PDB file of C-alpha atoms and ligand atoms in Angstrom:
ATOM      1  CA  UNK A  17      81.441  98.008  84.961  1.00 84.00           C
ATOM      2  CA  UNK A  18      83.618  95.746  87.363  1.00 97.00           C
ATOM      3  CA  UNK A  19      84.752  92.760  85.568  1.00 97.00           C
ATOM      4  CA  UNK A  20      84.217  89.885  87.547  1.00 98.00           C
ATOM      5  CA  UNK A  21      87.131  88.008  88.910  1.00 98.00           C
ATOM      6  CA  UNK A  22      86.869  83.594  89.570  1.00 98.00           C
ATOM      7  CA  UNK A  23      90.313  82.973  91.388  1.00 98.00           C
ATOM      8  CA  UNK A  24      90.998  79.460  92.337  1.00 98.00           C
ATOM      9  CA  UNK A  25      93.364  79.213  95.564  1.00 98.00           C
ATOM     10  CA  UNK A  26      94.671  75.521  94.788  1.00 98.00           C
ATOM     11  CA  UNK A  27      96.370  75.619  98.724  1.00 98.00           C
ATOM     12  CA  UNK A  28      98.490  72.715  99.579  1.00 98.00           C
ATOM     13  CA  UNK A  29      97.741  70.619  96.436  1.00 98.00           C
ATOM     14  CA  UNK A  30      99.100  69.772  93.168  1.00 98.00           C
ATOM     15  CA  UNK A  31     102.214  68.843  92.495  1.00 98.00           C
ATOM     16  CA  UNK A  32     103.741  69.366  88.725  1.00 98.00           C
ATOM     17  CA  UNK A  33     102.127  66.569  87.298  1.00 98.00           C
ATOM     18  CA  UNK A  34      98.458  66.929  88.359  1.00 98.00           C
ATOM     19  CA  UNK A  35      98.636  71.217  87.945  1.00 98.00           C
ATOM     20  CA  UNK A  36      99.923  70.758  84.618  1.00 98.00           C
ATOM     21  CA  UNK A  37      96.787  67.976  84.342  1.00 98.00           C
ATOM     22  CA  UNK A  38      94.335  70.496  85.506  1.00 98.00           C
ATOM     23  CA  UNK A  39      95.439  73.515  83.687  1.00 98.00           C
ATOM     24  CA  UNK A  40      95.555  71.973  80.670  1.00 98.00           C
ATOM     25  CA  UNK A  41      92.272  70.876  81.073  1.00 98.00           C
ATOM     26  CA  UNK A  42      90.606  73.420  82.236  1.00 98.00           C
ATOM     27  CA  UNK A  43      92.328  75.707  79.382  1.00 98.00           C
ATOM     28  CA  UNK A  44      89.838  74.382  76.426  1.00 97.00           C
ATOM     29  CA  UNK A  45      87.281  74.806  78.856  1.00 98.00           C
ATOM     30  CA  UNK A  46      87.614  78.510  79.487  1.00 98.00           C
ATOM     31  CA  UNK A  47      89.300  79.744  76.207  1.00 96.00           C
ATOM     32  CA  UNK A  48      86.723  81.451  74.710  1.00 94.00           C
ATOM     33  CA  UNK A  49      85.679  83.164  78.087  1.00 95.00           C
ATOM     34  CA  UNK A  50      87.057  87.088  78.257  1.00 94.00           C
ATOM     35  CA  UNK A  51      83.973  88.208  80.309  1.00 96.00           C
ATOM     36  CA  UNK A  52      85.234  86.827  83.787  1.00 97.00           C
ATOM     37  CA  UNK A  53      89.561  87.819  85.009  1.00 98.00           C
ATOM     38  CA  UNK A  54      90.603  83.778  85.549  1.00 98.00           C
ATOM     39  CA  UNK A  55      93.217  83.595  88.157  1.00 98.00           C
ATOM     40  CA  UNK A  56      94.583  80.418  89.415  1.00 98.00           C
ATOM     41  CA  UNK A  57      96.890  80.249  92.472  1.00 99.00           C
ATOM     42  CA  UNK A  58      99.409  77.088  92.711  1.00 98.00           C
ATOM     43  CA  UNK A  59     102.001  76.665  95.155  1.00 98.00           C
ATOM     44  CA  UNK A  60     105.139  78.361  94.665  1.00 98.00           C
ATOM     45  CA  UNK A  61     106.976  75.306  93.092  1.00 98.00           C
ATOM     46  CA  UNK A  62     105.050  74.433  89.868  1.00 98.00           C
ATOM     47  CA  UNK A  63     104.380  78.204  89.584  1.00 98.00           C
ATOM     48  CA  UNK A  64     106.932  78.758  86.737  1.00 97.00           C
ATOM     49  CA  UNK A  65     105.459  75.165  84.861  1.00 98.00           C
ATOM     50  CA  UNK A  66     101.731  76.588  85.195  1.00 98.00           C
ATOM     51  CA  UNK A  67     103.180  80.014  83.640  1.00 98.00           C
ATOM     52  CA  UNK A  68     104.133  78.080  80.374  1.00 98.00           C
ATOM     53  CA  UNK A  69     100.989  76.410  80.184  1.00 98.00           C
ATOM     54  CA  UNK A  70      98.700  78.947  80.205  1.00 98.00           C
ATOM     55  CA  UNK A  71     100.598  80.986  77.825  1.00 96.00           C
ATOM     56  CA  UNK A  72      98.187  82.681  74.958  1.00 94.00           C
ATOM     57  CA  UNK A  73      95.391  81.236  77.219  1.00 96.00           C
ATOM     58  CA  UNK A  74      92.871  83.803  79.470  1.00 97.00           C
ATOM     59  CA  UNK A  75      93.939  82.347  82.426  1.00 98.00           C
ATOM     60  CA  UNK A  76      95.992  84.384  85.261  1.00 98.00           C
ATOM     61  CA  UNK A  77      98.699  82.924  87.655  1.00 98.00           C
ATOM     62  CA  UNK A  78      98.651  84.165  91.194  1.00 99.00           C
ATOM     63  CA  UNK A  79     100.617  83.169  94.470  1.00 98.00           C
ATOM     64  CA  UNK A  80      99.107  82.093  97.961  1.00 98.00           C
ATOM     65  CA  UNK A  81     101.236  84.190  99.743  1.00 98.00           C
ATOM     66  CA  UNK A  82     104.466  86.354  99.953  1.00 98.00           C
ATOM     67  CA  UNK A  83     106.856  88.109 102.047  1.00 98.00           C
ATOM     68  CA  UNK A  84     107.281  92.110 102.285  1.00 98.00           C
ATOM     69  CA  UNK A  85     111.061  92.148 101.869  1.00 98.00           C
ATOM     70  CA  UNK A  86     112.228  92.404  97.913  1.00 98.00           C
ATOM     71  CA  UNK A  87     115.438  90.454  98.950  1.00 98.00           C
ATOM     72  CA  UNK A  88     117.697  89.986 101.882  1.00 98.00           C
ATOM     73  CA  UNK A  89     118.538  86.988 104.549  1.00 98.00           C
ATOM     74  CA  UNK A  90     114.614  85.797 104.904  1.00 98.00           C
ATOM     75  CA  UNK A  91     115.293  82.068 104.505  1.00 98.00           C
ATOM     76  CA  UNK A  92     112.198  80.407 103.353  1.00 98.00           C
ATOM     77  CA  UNK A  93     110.315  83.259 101.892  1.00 98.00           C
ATOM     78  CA  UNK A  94     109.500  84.703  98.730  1.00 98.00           C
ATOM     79  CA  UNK A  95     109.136  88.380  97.521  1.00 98.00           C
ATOM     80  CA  UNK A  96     106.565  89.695  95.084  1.00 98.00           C
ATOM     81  CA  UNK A  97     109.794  90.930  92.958  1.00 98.00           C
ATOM     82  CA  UNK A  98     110.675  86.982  92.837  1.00 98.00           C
ATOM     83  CA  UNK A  99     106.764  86.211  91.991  1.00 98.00           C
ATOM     84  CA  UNK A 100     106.554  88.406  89.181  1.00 98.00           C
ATOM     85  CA  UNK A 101     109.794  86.763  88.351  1.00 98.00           C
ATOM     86  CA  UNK A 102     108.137  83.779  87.950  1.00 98.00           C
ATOM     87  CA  UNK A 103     105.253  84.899  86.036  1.00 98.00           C
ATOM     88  CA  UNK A 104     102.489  86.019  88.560  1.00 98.00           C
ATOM     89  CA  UNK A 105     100.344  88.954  87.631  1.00 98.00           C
ATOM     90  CA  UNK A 106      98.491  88.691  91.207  1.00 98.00           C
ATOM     91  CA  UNK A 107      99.021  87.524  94.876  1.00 99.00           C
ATOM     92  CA  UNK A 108      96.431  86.201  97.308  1.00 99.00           C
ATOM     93  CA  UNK A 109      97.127  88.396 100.339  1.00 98.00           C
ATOM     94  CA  UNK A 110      95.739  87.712 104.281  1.00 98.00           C
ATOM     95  CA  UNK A 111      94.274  84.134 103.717  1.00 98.00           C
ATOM     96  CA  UNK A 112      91.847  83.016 106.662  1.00 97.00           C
ATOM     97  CA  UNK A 113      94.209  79.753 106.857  1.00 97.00           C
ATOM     98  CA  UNK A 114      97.248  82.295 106.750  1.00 98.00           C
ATOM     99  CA  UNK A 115      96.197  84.258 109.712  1.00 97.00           C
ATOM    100  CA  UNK A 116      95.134  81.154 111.898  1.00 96.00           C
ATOM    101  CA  UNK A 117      98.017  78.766 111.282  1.00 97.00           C
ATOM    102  CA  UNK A 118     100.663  81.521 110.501  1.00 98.00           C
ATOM    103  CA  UNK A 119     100.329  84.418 112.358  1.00 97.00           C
ATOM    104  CA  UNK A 120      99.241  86.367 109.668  1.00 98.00           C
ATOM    105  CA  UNK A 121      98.030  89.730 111.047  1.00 98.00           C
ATOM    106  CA  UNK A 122      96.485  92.890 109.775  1.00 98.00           C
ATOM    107  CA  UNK A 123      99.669  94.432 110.234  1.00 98.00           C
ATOM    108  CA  UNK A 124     101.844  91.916 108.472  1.00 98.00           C
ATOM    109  CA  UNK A 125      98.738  91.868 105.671  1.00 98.00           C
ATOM    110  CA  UNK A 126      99.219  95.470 105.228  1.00 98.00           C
ATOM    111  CA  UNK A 127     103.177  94.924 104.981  1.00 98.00           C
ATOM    112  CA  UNK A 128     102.649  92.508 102.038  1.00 98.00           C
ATOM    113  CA  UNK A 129      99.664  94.201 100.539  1.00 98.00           C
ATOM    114  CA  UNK A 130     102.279  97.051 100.043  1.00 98.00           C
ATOM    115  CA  UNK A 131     104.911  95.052  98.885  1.00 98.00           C
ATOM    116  CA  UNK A 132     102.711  93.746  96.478  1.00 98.00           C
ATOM    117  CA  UNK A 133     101.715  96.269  94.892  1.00 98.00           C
ATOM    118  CA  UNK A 134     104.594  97.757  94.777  1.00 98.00           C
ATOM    119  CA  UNK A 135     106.176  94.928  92.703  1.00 98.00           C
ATOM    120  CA  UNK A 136     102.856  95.659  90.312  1.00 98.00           C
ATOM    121  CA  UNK A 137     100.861  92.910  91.670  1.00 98.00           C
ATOM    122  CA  UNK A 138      97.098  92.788  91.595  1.00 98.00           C
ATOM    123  CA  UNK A 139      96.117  91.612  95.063  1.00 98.00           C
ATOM    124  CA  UNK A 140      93.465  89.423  96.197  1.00 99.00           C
ATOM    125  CA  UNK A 141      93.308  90.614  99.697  1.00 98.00           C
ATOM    126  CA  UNK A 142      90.932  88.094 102.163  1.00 98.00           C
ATOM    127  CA  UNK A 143      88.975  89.206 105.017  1.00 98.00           C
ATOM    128  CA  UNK A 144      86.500  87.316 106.971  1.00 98.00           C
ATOM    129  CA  UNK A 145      85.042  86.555 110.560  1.00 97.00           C
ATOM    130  CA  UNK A 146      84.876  83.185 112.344  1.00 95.00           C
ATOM    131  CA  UNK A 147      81.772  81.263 113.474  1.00 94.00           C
ATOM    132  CA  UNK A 148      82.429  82.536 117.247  1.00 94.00           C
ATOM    133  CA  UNK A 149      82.335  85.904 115.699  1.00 96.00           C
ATOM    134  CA  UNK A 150      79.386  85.676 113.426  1.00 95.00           C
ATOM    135  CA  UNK A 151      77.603  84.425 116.405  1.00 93.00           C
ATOM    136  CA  UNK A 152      78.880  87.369 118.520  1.00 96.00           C
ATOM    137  CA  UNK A 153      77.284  89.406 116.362  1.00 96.00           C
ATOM    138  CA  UNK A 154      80.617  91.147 115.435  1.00 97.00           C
ATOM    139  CA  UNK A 155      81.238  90.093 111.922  1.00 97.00           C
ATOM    140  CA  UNK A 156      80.923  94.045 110.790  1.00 97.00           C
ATOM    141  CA  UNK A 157      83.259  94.999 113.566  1.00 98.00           C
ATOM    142  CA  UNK A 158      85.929  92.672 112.396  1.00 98.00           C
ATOM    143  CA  UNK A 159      85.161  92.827 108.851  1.00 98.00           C
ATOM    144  CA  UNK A 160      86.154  96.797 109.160  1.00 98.00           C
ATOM    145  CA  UNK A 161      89.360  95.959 111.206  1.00 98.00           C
ATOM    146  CA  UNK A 162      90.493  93.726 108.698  1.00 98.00           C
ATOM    147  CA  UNK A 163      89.931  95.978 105.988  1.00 98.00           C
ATOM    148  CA  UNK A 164      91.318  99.437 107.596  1.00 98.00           C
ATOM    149  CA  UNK A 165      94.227  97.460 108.769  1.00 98.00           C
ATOM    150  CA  UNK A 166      95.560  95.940 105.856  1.00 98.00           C
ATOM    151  CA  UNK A 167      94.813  99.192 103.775  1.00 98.00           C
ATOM    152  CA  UNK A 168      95.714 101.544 105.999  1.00 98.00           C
ATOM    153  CA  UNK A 169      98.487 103.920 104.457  1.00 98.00           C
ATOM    154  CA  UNK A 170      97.702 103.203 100.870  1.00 98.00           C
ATOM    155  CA  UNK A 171      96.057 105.457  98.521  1.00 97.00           C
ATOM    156  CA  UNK A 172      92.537 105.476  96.608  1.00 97.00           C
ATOM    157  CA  UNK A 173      94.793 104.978  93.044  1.00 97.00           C
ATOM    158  CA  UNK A 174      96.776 102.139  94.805  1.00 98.00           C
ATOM    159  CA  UNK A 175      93.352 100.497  95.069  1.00 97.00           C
ATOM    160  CA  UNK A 176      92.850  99.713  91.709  1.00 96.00           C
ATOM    161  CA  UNK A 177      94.733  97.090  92.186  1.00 98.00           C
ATOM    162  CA  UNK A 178      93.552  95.377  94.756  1.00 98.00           C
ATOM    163  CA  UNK A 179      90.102  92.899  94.883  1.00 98.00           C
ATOM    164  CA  UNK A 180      88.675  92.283  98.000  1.00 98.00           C
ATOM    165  CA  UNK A 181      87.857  88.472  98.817  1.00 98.00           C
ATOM    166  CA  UNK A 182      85.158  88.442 101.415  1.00 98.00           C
ATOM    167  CA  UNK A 183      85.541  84.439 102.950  1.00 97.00           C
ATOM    168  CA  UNK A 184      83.338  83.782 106.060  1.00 96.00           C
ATOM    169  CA  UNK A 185      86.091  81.095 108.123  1.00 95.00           C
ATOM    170  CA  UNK A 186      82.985  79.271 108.678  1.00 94.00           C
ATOM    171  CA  UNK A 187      82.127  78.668 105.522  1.00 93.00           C
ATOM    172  CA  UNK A 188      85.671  78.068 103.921  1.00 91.00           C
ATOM    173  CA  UNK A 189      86.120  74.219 103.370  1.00 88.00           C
ATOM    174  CA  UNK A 190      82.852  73.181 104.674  1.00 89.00           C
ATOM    175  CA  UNK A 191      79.889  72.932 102.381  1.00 84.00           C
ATOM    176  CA  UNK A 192      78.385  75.408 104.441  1.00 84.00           C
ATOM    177  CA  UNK A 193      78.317  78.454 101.795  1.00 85.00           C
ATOM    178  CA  UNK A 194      76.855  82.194 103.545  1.00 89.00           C
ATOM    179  CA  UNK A 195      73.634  82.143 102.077  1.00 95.00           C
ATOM    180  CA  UNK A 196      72.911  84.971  99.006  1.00 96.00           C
ATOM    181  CA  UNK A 197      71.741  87.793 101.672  1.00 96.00           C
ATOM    182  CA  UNK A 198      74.366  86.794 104.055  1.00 96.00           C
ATOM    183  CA  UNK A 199      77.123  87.736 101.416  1.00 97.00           C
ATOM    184  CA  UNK A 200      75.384  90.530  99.944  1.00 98.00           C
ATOM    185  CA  UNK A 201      74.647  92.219 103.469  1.00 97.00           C
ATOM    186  CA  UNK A 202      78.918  91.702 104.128  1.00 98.00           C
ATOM    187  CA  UNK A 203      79.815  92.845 100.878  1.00 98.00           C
ATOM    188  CA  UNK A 204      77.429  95.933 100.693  1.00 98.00           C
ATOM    189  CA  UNK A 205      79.287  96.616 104.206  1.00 98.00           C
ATOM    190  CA  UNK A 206      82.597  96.554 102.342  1.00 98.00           C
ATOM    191  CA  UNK A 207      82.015  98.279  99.633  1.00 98.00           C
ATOM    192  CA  UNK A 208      80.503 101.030 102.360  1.00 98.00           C
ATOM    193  CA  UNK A 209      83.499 101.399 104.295  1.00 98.00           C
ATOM    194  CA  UNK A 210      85.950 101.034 101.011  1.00 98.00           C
ATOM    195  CA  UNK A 211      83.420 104.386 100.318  1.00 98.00           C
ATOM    196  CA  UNK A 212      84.016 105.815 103.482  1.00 97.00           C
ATOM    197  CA  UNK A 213      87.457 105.111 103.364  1.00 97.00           C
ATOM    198  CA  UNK A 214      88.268 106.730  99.810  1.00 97.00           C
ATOM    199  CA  UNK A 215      84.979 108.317  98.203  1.00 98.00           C
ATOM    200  CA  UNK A 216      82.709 106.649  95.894  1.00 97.00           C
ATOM    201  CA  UNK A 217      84.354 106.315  93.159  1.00 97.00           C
ATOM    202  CA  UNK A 218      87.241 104.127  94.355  1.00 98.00           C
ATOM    203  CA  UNK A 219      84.326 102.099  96.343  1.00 98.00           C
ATOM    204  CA  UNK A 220      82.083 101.733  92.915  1.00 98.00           C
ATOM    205  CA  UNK A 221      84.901 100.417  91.259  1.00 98.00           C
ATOM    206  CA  UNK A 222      86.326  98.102  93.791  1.00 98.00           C
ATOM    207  CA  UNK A 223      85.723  94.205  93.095  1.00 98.00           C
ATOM    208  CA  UNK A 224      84.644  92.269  96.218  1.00 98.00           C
ATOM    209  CA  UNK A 225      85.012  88.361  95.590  1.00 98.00           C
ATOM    210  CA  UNK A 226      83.055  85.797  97.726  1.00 97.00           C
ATOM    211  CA  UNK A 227      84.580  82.893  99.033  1.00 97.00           C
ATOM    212  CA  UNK A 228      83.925  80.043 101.303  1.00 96.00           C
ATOM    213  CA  UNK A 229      81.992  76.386  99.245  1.00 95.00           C
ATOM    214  CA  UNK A 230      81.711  78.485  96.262  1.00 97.00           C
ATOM    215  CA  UNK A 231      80.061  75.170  93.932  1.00 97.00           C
ATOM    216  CA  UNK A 232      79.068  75.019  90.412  1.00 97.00           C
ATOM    217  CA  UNK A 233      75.630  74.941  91.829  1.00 96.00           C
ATOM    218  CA  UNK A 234      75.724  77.850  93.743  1.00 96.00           C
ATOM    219  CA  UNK A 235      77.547  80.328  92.158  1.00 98.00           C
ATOM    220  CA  UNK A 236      74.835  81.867  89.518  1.00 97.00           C
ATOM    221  CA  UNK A 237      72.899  83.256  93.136  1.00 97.00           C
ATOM    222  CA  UNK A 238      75.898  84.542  94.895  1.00 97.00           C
ATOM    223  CA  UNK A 239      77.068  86.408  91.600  1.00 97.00           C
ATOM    224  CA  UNK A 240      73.113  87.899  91.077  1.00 97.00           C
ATOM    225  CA  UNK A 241      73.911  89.913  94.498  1.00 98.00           C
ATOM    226  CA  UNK A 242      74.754  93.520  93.306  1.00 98.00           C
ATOM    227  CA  UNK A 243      77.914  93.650  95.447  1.00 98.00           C
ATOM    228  CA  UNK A 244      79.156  90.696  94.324  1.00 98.00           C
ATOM    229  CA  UNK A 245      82.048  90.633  91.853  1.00 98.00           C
ATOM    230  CA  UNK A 246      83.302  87.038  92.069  1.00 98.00           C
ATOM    231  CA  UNK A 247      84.498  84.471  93.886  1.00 98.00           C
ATOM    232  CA  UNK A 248      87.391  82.624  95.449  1.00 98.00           C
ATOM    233  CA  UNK A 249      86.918  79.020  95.157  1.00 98.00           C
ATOM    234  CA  UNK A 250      89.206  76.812  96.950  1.00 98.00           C
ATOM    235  CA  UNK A 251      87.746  72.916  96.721  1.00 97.00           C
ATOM    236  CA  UNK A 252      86.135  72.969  93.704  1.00 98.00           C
ATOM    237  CA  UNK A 253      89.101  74.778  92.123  1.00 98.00           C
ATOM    238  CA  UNK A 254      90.782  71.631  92.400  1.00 98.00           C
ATOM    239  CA  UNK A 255      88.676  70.088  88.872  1.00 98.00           C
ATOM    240  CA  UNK A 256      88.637  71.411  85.686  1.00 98.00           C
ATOM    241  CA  UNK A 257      85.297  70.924  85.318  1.00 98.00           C
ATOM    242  CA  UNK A 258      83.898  72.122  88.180  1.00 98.00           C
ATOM    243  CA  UNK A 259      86.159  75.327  88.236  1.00 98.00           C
ATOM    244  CA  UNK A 260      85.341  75.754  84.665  1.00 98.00           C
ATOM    245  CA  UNK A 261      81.615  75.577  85.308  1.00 98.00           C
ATOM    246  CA  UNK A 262      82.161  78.232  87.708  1.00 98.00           C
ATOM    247  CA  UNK A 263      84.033  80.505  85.517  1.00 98.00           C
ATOM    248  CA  UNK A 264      81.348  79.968  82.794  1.00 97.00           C
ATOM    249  CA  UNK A 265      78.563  80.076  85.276  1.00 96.00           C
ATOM    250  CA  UNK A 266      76.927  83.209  82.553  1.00 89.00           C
ATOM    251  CA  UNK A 267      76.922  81.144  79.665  1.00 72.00           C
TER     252      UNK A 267
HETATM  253  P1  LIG B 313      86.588  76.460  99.654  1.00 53.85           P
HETATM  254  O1  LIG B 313      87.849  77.436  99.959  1.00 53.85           O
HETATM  255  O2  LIG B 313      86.023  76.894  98.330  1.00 53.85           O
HETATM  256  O3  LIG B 313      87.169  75.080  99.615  1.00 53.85           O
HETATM  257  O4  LIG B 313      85.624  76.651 100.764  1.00 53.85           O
HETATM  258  C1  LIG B 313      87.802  78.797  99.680  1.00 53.85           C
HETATM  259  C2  LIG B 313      89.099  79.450 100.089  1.00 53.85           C
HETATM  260  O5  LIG B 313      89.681  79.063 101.102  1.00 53.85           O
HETATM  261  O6  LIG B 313      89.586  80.390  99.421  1.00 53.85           O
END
């Protein structure tokens, strides 16, 4: 059984004051869930404040991002030794916003996937193809770049620990969600060339998230798919409530 993972990815919002507002609110709200792994991802300066308040709670603290070096003369950056350090469990790896505005590429995904995991990081590692691609008709042919890319070199155990987050660019941000079969086609893909990649069994077990307008409203369809193990929910992350009704979206 794959235990579903809801992961919000708060971006560039939140500042100590209004995370500590939402986690404490949405803590009550989730408490008595322990079907669904809750993640939350703040930015890197009210990390530490969110780790205290979710203490004894379900919820999970994860970073946006991080750099592949454990230490050295990187100004600016942050290593996973320095996020675990802080009181992250996971890391969101490869971000569609990451590789457009950053420079993020597969190869520098696969550096930090590494690094990650190394530090003992779960990662939430993002792949995803743009509208001009979709339209292409080359979304499988990216989708499989992305993926043996940033995994190349690491092993079927290594895998465990990482949860693929499938997040159409088209759909991230703008109420325009992949439909059900859209998602389930791209995630069946996934978990096919995870398969190919590293046998069955590593493929079976992997968790593939869906991302991109992931609502209250819409998430009891998307997680019926059978290749759907959660979601990545950026927007609607942002309330208590409505993240909460997502995490609950069973009961
Ligand atoms: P969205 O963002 O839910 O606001 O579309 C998802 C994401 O970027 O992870």
């Amino acid at each position: 059984m794959r235990k579903p993972v809801i992961a919000g990815n708060w971006k560039l919002y939140k500042t100590t004051p209004e995370a500590l507002e939402l986690v404490n609110g949405l803590k009550p709200l989730v408490v008595n869930n322990s079907r669904v792994e809750i993640v939350v991802a703040p930015v890197f300066t009210v990390l530490a404040s969110v780790k205290q308040a979710i203490a004894g709670s379900p919820v999970s603290l994860a970073a946006q991002n991080c750099y592949w070096e454990e230490e050295g003369a990187f100004t600016g950056e942050v290593s996973p030794k320095m996020l675990v350090d802080a009181g992250c469990t996971h890391v969101i790896i490869g971000h569609s916003e990451r590789r457009q505005y950053f420079g993020e590429t597969d190869a520098t995904v696969n550096k930090k996937i590494k690094a990650s995991l190394n530090a003992g990081l779960t990662v939430l590692f993002c792949i995803g193809e743009t509208l001009a691609e979709r339209e292409a008709e080359q979304t499988l042919d990216v989708l499989k770049t992305q993926l043996c890319g940033g995994l190349e070199g690491l092993s079927g155990e290594q895998l465990a620990k990482v949860v693929i987050a499938y997040e159409p660019v088209w759909a991230i941000g703008t109420g325009k969600t992949a439909t059900n079969d859209q998602a389930q086609d791209a995630h069946s893909f996934i978990r096919g060339v995870v398969g190919g990649l590293y046998g069955t069994a590593v493929s079976d077990a992997m968790r593939i998230l869906y991302g991109g307008s992931v609502k209250p409203d819409n998430i009891k369809g998307l997680m019926a798919q059978p290749d759907i193990d959660g979601a990545l929910v950026g927007g609607a992350s942002l309330n208590a409530e409505s993240f909460a009704a997502i995490v609950n979206h069973q009961a």
